[in-house]
C-alpha cells in the first residue's frame, strides 16, 4: 500500500511585486510547475514546486513567484504506476502549502479573495528519466518532469 508523508518543506525562492493601483479589476494568470526526484532505495523523494500568479499582460505590475522544496518519505512504490501516483500525491501535498502562502501574500497586498485554482497532477503527464548514478542531485535535476497548467483568475483590488 502506498504511503506518502511530507517530512519537511522550505521556501526556496519568493519574488513578489505589486504596482497595481487601488480600485478596479485585474486579470491574473495562475500556473504551477513541479519537478521531482525519487530515491527508491531510500524511500525518499525531493519535490520542487513553483507557483506563479501574474497580471495578464503586465508581469511588471503584479506577480508572485513562490518556489517550495519538500522532502517526502514514501513506502510502497513497487510498480511504475504506483510511482506515478506517489509523484502526484507529493505534488498535491506540497501545493496545498503553496496555495496558502500565495493566498496570504495576495491578501496582504489588498487582493483579498485571490486563491489559485485547485489543480491536481495527472499521472498520465508524468515521465520518468533514467536512473541517476553517484552525484545524484545534478543528474536527477536534468531528468525531472515538469507539470504546468495555466488558468485566468479575475479579482477586484
Short mmCIF file of N, CA and C in Angstrom, two decimals:
data_model
loop_
_atom_site.label_atom_id
_atom_site.label_comp_id
_atom_site.label_asym_id
_atom_site.label_seq_id
_atom_site.Cartn_x
_atom_site.Cartn_y
_atom_site.Cartn_z
N UNK A 1 0.83 -1.18 0.00
CA UNK A 1 0.00 0.00 0.00
C UNK A 1 0.88 1.25 0.00
N UNK A 2 0.52 2.21 -0.83
CA UNK A 2 1.28 3.44 -0.97
C UNK A 2 1.07 4.37 0.22
N UNK A 3 2.18 4.86 0.79
CA UNK A 3 2.12 5.82 1.88
C UNK A 3 3.10 6.94 1.58
N UNK A 4 2.61 8.18 1.57
CA UNK A 4 3.42 9.36 1.27
C UNK A 4 3.32 10.32 2.45
N UNK A 5 4.45 10.61 3.08
CA UNK A 5 4.50 11.53 4.21
C UNK A 5 5.43 12.69 3.90
N UNK A 6 4.93 13.91 4.06
CA UNK A 6 5.76 15.10 3.92
C UNK A 6 6.58 15.24 5.19
N UNK A 7 7.90 15.17 5.06
CA UNK A 7 8.78 15.29 6.23
C UNK A 7 9.04 16.74 6.57
N UNK A 8 9.30 17.54 5.55
CA UNK A 8 9.54 18.97 5.75
C UNK A 8 9.45 19.69 4.42
N UNK A 9 9.23 20.99 4.50
CA UNK A 9 9.30 21.81 3.29
C UNK A 9 9.95 23.14 3.65
N UNK A 10 10.47 23.80 2.64
CA UNK A 10 11.05 25.12 2.86
C UNK A 10 10.79 25.99 1.64
N UNK A 11 10.77 27.30 1.89
CA UNK A 11 10.66 28.26 0.79
C UNK A 11 12.05 28.44 0.21
N UNK A 12 12.20 28.11 -1.06
CA UNK A 12 13.48 28.24 -1.73
C UNK A 12 13.62 29.64 -2.32
N UNK A 13 12.53 30.14 -2.88
CA UNK A 13 12.57 31.45 -3.53
C UNK A 13 11.19 32.08 -3.46
N UNK A 14 11.16 33.39 -3.24
CA UNK A 14 9.92 34.14 -3.26
C UNK A 14 10.20 35.46 -3.94
N UNK A 15 9.44 35.75 -4.98
CA UNK A 15 9.56 37.01 -5.71
C UNK A 15 8.16 37.58 -5.85
N UNK A 16 7.99 38.81 -5.40
CA UNK A 16 6.66 39.40 -5.42
C UNK A 16 6.77 40.87 -5.79
N UNK A 17 5.83 41.33 -6.61
CA UNK A 17 5.76 42.74 -6.99
C UNK A 17 4.29 43.13 -7.07
N UNK A 18 3.93 44.26 -6.46
CA UNK A 18 2.56 44.76 -6.53
C UNK A 18 2.62 46.26 -6.82
N UNK A 19 2.42 46.61 -8.08
CA UNK A 19 2.38 48.00 -8.51
C UNK A 19 0.99 48.35 -9.06
N UNK A 20 0.00 47.55 -8.70
CA UNK A 20 -1.37 47.76 -9.15
C UNK A 20 -2.00 48.85 -8.29
N UNK A 21 -2.60 49.82 -8.95
CA UNK A 21 -3.26 50.91 -8.22
C UNK A 21 -4.55 50.40 -7.60
N UNK A 22 -4.98 51.08 -6.53
CA UNK A 22 -6.21 50.70 -5.84
C UNK A 22 -7.41 50.86 -6.76
N UNK A 23 -8.37 50.00 -6.59
CA UNK A 23 -9.62 50.07 -7.36
C UNK A 23 -9.51 49.37 -8.70
N UNK A 24 -10.65 48.92 -9.18
CA UNK A 24 -10.69 48.29 -10.49
C UNK A 24 -10.52 46.79 -10.43
N UNK A 25 -10.58 46.18 -11.60
CA UNK A 25 -10.45 44.74 -11.75
C UNK A 25 -9.15 44.41 -12.44
N UNK A 26 -8.56 43.33 -12.06
CA UNK A 26 -7.35 42.85 -12.74
C UNK A 26 -7.56 41.40 -13.15
N UNK A 27 -6.93 41.03 -14.23
CA UNK A 27 -6.94 39.63 -14.69
C UNK A 27 -5.59 39.05 -14.36
N UNK A 28 -5.61 37.93 -13.65
CA UNK A 28 -4.38 37.27 -13.26
C UNK A 28 -4.31 35.90 -13.90
N UNK A 29 -3.11 35.47 -14.19
CA UNK A 29 -2.88 34.13 -14.72
C UNK A 29 -2.14 33.34 -13.65
N UNK A 30 -2.61 32.15 -13.38
CA UNK A 30 -2.01 31.29 -12.37
C UNK A 30 -1.52 30.01 -13.05
N UNK A 31 -0.31 29.61 -12.71
CA UNK A 31 0.21 28.34 -13.23
C UNK A 31 1.11 27.70 -12.19
N UNK A 32 1.40 26.43 -12.40
CA UNK A 32 2.20 25.66 -11.47
C UNK A 32 3.20 24.81 -12.24
N UNK A 33 4.42 24.71 -11.73
CA UNK A 33 5.42 23.79 -12.27
C UNK A 33 5.88 22.89 -11.13
N UNK A 34 6.15 21.65 -11.44
CA UNK A 34 6.62 20.73 -10.41
C UNK A 34 7.67 19.80 -10.99
N UNK A 35 8.72 19.57 -10.21
CA UNK A 35 9.78 18.65 -10.58
C UNK A 35 10.05 17.74 -9.39
N UNK A 36 10.39 16.51 -9.64
CA UNK A 36 10.64 15.61 -8.53
C UNK A 36 11.78 14.66 -8.80
N UNK A 37 12.44 14.27 -7.74
CA UNK A 37 13.45 13.22 -7.85
C UNK A 37 13.19 12.21 -6.74
N UNK A 38 13.25 10.96 -7.11
CA UNK A 38 12.89 9.88 -6.21
C UNK A 38 14.07 8.95 -5.99
N UNK A 39 14.33 8.63 -4.74
CA UNK A 39 15.37 7.68 -4.36
C UNK A 39 14.66 6.45 -3.83
N UNK A 40 14.35 5.52 -4.72
CA UNK A 40 13.55 4.36 -4.32
C UNK A 40 14.25 3.49 -3.28
N UNK A 41 15.58 3.39 -3.37
CA UNK A 41 16.29 2.54 -2.40
C UNK A 41 16.14 3.08 -0.98
N UNK A 42 16.06 4.42 -0.84
CA UNK A 42 15.96 5.03 0.47
C UNK A 42 14.53 5.45 0.81
N UNK A 43 13.57 5.18 -0.06
CA UNK A 43 12.17 5.57 0.13
C UNK A 43 12.01 7.07 0.35
N UNK A 44 12.81 7.87 -0.36
CA UNK A 44 12.76 9.32 -0.22
C UNK A 44 12.47 9.99 -1.55
N UNK A 45 11.90 11.18 -1.48
CA UNK A 45 11.68 11.99 -2.67
C UNK A 45 11.89 13.45 -2.31
N UNK A 46 12.41 14.20 -3.28
CA UNK A 46 12.51 15.64 -3.14
C UNK A 46 11.71 16.24 -4.29
N UNK A 47 10.78 17.12 -3.97
CA UNK A 47 9.93 17.72 -4.99
C UNK A 47 10.05 19.24 -4.90
N UNK A 48 10.28 19.87 -6.05
CA UNK A 48 10.26 21.32 -6.15
C UNK A 48 8.96 21.71 -6.81
N UNK A 49 8.30 22.70 -6.26
CA UNK A 49 7.05 23.18 -6.81
C UNK A 49 7.13 24.70 -6.89
N UNK A 50 6.81 25.25 -8.06
CA UNK A 50 6.80 26.70 -8.23
C UNK A 50 5.40 27.12 -8.62
N UNK A 51 4.86 28.04 -7.84
CA UNK A 51 3.52 28.58 -8.09
C UNK A 51 3.69 29.99 -8.62
N UNK A 52 3.04 30.27 -9.75
CA UNK A 52 3.11 31.59 -10.37
C UNK A 52 1.72 32.22 -10.39
N UNK A 53 1.66 33.49 -10.06
CA UNK A 53 0.47 34.29 -10.28
C UNK A 53 0.99 35.59 -10.85
N UNK A 54 0.49 35.97 -12.02
CA UNK A 54 0.94 37.22 -12.63
C UNK A 54 -0.21 37.93 -13.31
N UNK A 55 -0.05 39.22 -13.46
CA UNK A 55 -1.08 40.02 -14.10
C UNK A 55 -1.07 39.73 -15.58
N UNK A 56 -2.24 39.46 -16.13
CA UNK A 56 -2.38 39.17 -17.55
C UNK A 56 -1.87 40.36 -18.36
N UNK A 57 -0.76 40.17 -19.07
CA UNK A 57 -0.19 41.24 -19.88
C UNK A 57 0.60 42.26 -19.10
N UNK A 58 0.87 42.04 -17.82
CA UNK A 58 1.57 43.05 -17.04
C UNK A 58 2.41 42.47 -15.92
N UNK A 59 3.36 41.60 -16.26
CA UNK A 59 4.23 40.97 -15.26
C UNK A 59 4.93 42.03 -14.41
N UNK A 60 5.25 43.17 -15.02
CA UNK A 60 5.97 44.22 -14.30
C UNK A 60 5.08 45.01 -13.35
N UNK A 61 3.75 44.75 -13.37
CA UNK A 61 2.83 45.42 -12.44
C UNK A 61 2.46 44.55 -11.24
N UNK A 62 2.29 43.26 -11.46
CA UNK A 62 1.95 42.37 -10.35
C UNK A 62 2.39 40.95 -10.68
N UNK A 63 3.11 40.34 -9.75
CA UNK A 63 3.41 38.92 -9.85
C UNK A 63 3.83 38.37 -8.50
N UNK A 64 3.57 37.09 -8.34
CA UNK A 64 4.06 36.33 -7.19
C UNK A 64 4.66 35.05 -7.76
N UNK A 65 5.90 34.79 -7.43
CA UNK A 65 6.54 33.52 -7.78
C UNK A 65 7.04 32.90 -6.47
N UNK A 66 6.57 31.73 -6.19
CA UNK A 66 6.92 31.04 -4.95
C UNK A 66 7.43 29.66 -5.29
N UNK A 67 8.64 29.35 -4.84
CA UNK A 67 9.20 28.02 -5.06
C UNK A 67 9.38 27.34 -3.71
N UNK A 68 8.76 26.18 -3.58
CA UNK A 68 8.88 25.36 -2.37
C UNK A 68 9.65 24.09 -2.69
N UNK A 69 10.36 23.59 -1.70
CA UNK A 69 11.05 22.31 -1.82
C UNK A 69 10.57 21.44 -0.68
N UNK A 70 10.06 20.27 -1.02
CA UNK A 70 9.56 19.36 0.00
C UNK A 70 10.31 18.04 -0.01
N UNK A 71 10.50 17.48 1.18
CA UNK A 71 11.12 16.17 1.31
C UNK A 71 10.08 15.20 1.83
N UNK A 72 9.98 14.06 1.18
CA UNK A 72 8.93 13.09 1.47
C UNK A 72 9.53 11.72 1.78
N UNK A 73 8.84 11.00 2.65
CA UNK A 73 9.12 9.59 2.87
C UNK A 73 8.00 8.83 2.18
N UNK A 74 8.38 7.88 1.32
CA UNK A 74 7.39 7.15 0.53
C UNK A 74 7.62 5.65 0.69
N UNK A 75 6.55 4.95 0.97
CA UNK A 75 6.62 3.49 1.05
C UNK A 75 5.62 2.89 0.09
N UNK A 76 6.01 1.81 -0.56
CA UNK A 76 5.09 1.07 -1.41
C UNK A 76 5.17 1.40 -2.89
N UNK A 77 6.33 1.87 -3.38
CA UNK A 77 6.45 2.19 -4.80
C UNK A 77 6.95 0.97 -5.58
N UNK A 78 6.14 -0.07 -5.62
CA UNK A 78 6.57 -1.30 -6.27
C UNK A 78 6.50 -1.25 -7.79
N UNK A 79 5.54 -0.54 -8.33
CA UNK A 79 5.37 -0.51 -9.78
C UNK A 79 5.50 0.91 -10.32
N UNK A 80 5.65 1.02 -11.61
CA UNK A 80 5.76 2.33 -12.27
C UNK A 80 4.48 3.14 -12.06
N UNK A 81 3.32 2.51 -12.13
CA UNK A 81 2.06 3.22 -11.95
C UNK A 81 1.92 3.76 -10.52
N UNK A 82 2.33 2.96 -9.55
CA UNK A 82 2.27 3.41 -8.16
C UNK A 82 3.27 4.55 -7.94
N UNK A 83 4.41 4.47 -8.61
CA UNK A 83 5.40 5.55 -8.51
C UNK A 83 4.81 6.86 -9.06
N UNK A 84 4.03 6.77 -10.14
CA UNK A 84 3.36 7.96 -10.68
C UNK A 84 2.35 8.51 -9.67
N UNK A 85 1.62 7.62 -9.03
CA UNK A 85 0.67 8.06 -8.01
C UNK A 85 1.39 8.76 -6.86
N UNK A 86 2.54 8.24 -6.46
CA UNK A 86 3.32 8.86 -5.39
C UNK A 86 3.75 10.27 -5.79
N UNK A 87 4.18 10.42 -7.02
CA UNK A 87 4.59 11.73 -7.51
C UNK A 87 3.42 12.71 -7.46
N UNK A 88 2.25 12.26 -7.88
CA UNK A 88 1.06 13.12 -7.87
C UNK A 88 0.66 13.48 -6.43
N UNK A 89 0.78 12.53 -5.51
CA UNK A 89 0.45 12.79 -4.11
C UNK A 89 1.42 13.81 -3.50
N UNK A 90 2.70 13.71 -3.84
CA UNK A 90 3.68 14.69 -3.36
C UNK A 90 3.31 16.08 -3.87
N UNK A 91 2.96 16.16 -5.15
CA UNK A 91 2.54 17.44 -5.74
C UNK A 91 1.36 18.03 -4.97
N UNK A 92 0.33 17.23 -4.74
CA UNK A 92 -0.87 17.71 -4.05
C UNK A 92 -0.55 18.20 -2.64
N UNK A 93 0.26 17.47 -1.91
CA UNK A 93 0.57 17.85 -0.53
C UNK A 93 1.38 19.14 -0.48
N UNK A 94 2.36 19.27 -1.36
CA UNK A 94 3.20 20.46 -1.36
C UNK A 94 2.45 21.67 -1.90
N UNK A 95 1.60 21.46 -2.89
CA UNK A 95 0.85 22.57 -3.47
C UNK A 95 -0.13 23.18 -2.48
N UNK A 96 -0.65 22.38 -1.56
CA UNK A 96 -1.56 22.92 -0.54
C UNK A 96 -0.87 24.02 0.26
N UNK A 97 0.41 23.84 0.58
CA UNK A 97 1.16 24.88 1.30
C UNK A 97 1.39 26.09 0.39
N UNK A 98 1.71 25.85 -0.87
CA UNK A 98 1.95 26.95 -1.80
C UNK A 98 0.71 27.81 -1.96
N UNK A 99 -0.44 27.20 -2.07
CA UNK A 99 -1.70 27.93 -2.22
C UNK A 99 -1.95 28.82 -1.00
N UNK A 100 -1.73 28.29 0.19
CA UNK A 100 -1.96 29.08 1.40
C UNK A 100 -1.01 30.28 1.49
N UNK A 101 0.24 30.07 1.11
CA UNK A 101 1.22 31.16 1.16
C UNK A 101 0.87 32.24 0.13
N UNK A 102 0.54 31.84 -1.09
CA UNK A 102 0.18 32.80 -2.14
C UNK A 102 -1.09 33.56 -1.74
N UNK A 103 -2.05 32.85 -1.22
CA UNK A 103 -3.31 33.47 -0.78
C UNK A 103 -3.05 34.53 0.29
N UNK A 104 -2.20 34.22 1.24
CA UNK A 104 -1.88 35.17 2.30
C UNK A 104 -1.12 36.38 1.74
N UNK A 105 -0.14 36.16 0.89
CA UNK A 105 0.62 37.27 0.32
C UNK A 105 -0.28 38.19 -0.49
N UNK A 106 -1.16 37.61 -1.30
CA UNK A 106 -2.08 38.41 -2.11
C UNK A 106 -3.00 39.24 -1.22
N UNK A 107 -3.51 38.66 -0.15
CA UNK A 107 -4.40 39.38 0.76
C UNK A 107 -3.67 40.55 1.40
N UNK A 108 -2.40 40.38 1.71
CA UNK A 108 -1.61 41.46 2.31
C UNK A 108 -1.44 42.63 1.34
N UNK A 109 -1.51 42.38 0.04
CA UNK A 109 -1.38 43.47 -0.94
C UNK A 109 -2.73 44.10 -1.25
N UNK A 110 -3.80 43.57 -0.67
CA UNK A 110 -5.13 44.11 -0.92
C UNK A 110 -5.94 43.30 -1.92
N UNK A 111 -5.38 42.23 -2.43
CA UNK A 111 -6.10 41.37 -3.38
C UNK A 111 -6.75 40.23 -2.61
N UNK A 112 -7.66 40.61 -1.73
CA UNK A 112 -8.37 39.63 -0.91
C UNK A 112 -9.25 38.79 -1.82
N UNK A 113 -9.24 37.52 -1.63
CA UNK A 113 -10.05 36.63 -2.45
C UNK A 113 -9.25 35.93 -3.53
N UNK A 114 -7.99 36.30 -3.71
CA UNK A 114 -7.17 35.60 -4.69
C UNK A 114 -6.82 34.22 -4.14
N UNK A 115 -7.30 33.21 -4.80
CA UNK A 115 -6.98 31.84 -4.44
C UNK A 115 -6.61 31.12 -5.72
N UNK A 116 -5.37 30.63 -5.81
CA UNK A 116 -5.02 29.87 -7.01
C UNK A 116 -5.99 28.71 -7.20
N UNK A 117 -6.37 28.44 -8.44
CA UNK A 117 -7.36 27.38 -8.68
C UNK A 117 -6.86 26.02 -8.24
N UNK A 118 -7.80 25.18 -7.85
CA UNK A 118 -7.45 23.82 -7.46
C UNK A 118 -6.98 23.08 -8.70
N UNK A 119 -5.90 22.39 -8.57
CA UNK A 119 -5.41 21.55 -9.67
C UNK A 119 -4.64 20.38 -9.09
N UNK A 120 -4.74 19.28 -9.77
CA UNK A 120 -4.04 18.07 -9.35
C UNK A 120 -3.19 17.59 -10.51
N UNK A 121 -2.10 16.97 -10.18
CA UNK A 121 -1.24 16.43 -11.23
C UNK A 121 -1.89 15.17 -11.81
N UNK A 122 -1.93 15.12 -13.10
CA UNK A 122 -2.49 13.95 -13.79
C UNK A 122 -1.36 12.95 -14.02
N UNK A 123 -1.56 11.73 -13.58
CA UNK A 123 -0.48 10.74 -13.65
C UNK A 123 -0.05 10.43 -15.08
N UNK A 124 -0.93 10.62 -16.05
CA UNK A 124 -0.52 10.33 -17.43
C UNK A 124 0.41 11.41 -17.99
N UNK A 125 0.59 12.53 -17.28
CA UNK A 125 1.52 13.58 -17.71
C UNK A 125 2.92 13.37 -17.15
N UNK A 126 3.07 12.41 -16.25
CA UNK A 126 4.35 12.19 -15.58
C UNK A 126 5.24 11.32 -16.44
N UNK A 127 6.49 11.77 -16.60
CA UNK A 127 7.50 10.99 -17.33
C UNK A 127 8.68 10.79 -16.41
N UNK A 128 9.32 9.65 -16.53
CA UNK A 128 10.50 9.37 -15.71
C UNK A 128 11.70 9.25 -16.61
N UNK A 129 12.84 9.76 -16.12
CA UNK A 129 14.11 9.61 -16.83
C UNK A 129 14.80 8.36 -16.35
N UNK A 130 16.04 8.19 -16.80
CA UNK A 130 16.84 7.04 -16.38
C UNK A 130 17.28 7.18 -14.94
N UNK A 131 17.85 6.12 -14.41
CA UNK A 131 18.33 6.11 -13.02
C UNK A 131 19.64 6.88 -12.91
N UNK A 132 19.75 7.76 -11.92
CA UNK A 132 20.97 8.53 -11.74
C UNK A 132 22.09 7.70 -11.11
N UNK A 133 23.31 8.15 -11.37
CA UNK A 133 24.47 7.49 -10.76
C UNK A 133 24.88 8.28 -9.53
N UNK A 134 26.15 8.10 -9.13
CA UNK A 134 26.69 8.86 -8.00
C UNK A 134 26.63 10.35 -8.35
N UNK A 135 26.58 11.21 -7.35
CA UNK A 135 26.40 12.64 -7.57
C UNK A 135 25.00 12.89 -8.09
N UNK A 136 24.04 12.25 -7.47
CA UNK A 136 22.67 12.11 -7.94
C UNK A 136 21.95 13.43 -8.20
N UNK A 137 22.10 14.41 -7.34
CA UNK A 137 21.23 15.58 -7.41
C UNK A 137 21.27 16.26 -8.78
N UNK A 138 22.44 16.57 -9.30
CA UNK A 138 22.53 17.25 -10.60
C UNK A 138 22.01 16.36 -11.72
N UNK A 139 22.34 15.08 -11.67
CA UNK A 139 21.87 14.15 -12.70
C UNK A 139 20.35 14.06 -12.69
N UNK A 140 19.77 14.02 -11.51
CA UNK A 140 18.31 13.88 -11.41
C UNK A 140 17.60 15.15 -11.83
N UNK A 141 18.16 16.31 -11.48
CA UNK A 141 17.51 17.57 -11.83
C UNK A 141 17.35 17.71 -13.33
N UNK A 142 18.30 17.18 -14.10
CA UNK A 142 18.20 17.30 -15.56
C UNK A 142 17.14 16.36 -16.13
N UNK A 143 16.66 15.41 -15.34
CA UNK A 143 15.69 14.44 -15.84
C UNK A 143 14.33 14.57 -15.17
N UNK A 144 14.10 15.67 -14.47
CA UNK A 144 12.84 15.82 -13.75
C UNK A 144 11.69 16.14 -14.69
N UNK A 145 10.52 15.73 -14.29
CA UNK A 145 9.29 16.00 -15.06
C UNK A 145 8.70 17.33 -14.62
N UNK A 146 8.29 18.13 -15.58
CA UNK A 146 7.63 19.40 -15.27
C UNK A 146 6.15 19.28 -15.58
N UNK A 147 5.35 19.92 -14.76
CA UNK A 147 3.90 19.95 -14.93
C UNK A 147 3.50 21.41 -14.91
N UNK A 148 2.82 21.86 -15.94
CA UNK A 148 2.45 23.27 -15.98
C UNK A 148 1.08 23.40 -16.62
N UNK A 149 0.22 24.13 -15.96
CA UNK A 149 -1.10 24.47 -16.49
C UNK A 149 -1.38 25.89 -16.09
N UNK A 150 -2.12 26.61 -16.88
CA UNK A 150 -2.45 27.98 -16.54
C UNK A 150 -3.95 28.17 -16.47
N UNK A 151 -4.38 29.14 -15.69
CA UNK A 151 -5.79 29.47 -15.58
C UNK A 151 -5.89 30.96 -15.27
N UNK A 152 -6.86 31.62 -15.85
CA UNK A 152 -7.06 33.03 -15.64
C UNK A 152 -7.98 33.24 -14.45
N UNK A 153 -7.60 34.14 -13.56
CA UNK A 153 -8.39 34.48 -12.38
C UNK A 153 -8.77 35.95 -12.50
N UNK A 154 -9.93 36.33 -12.10
CA UNK A 154 -10.34 37.72 -12.09
C UNK A 154 -10.72 38.10 -10.67
N UNK A 155 -10.07 39.16 -10.16
CA UNK A 155 -10.37 39.61 -8.82
C UNK A 155 -10.40 41.14 -8.80
N UNK A 156 -10.96 41.70 -7.75
CA UNK A 156 -11.01 43.15 -7.59
C UNK A 156 -10.06 43.53 -6.47
N UNK A 157 -9.39 44.66 -6.68
CA UNK A 157 -8.49 45.15 -5.64
C UNK A 157 -9.08 46.40 -5.04
#
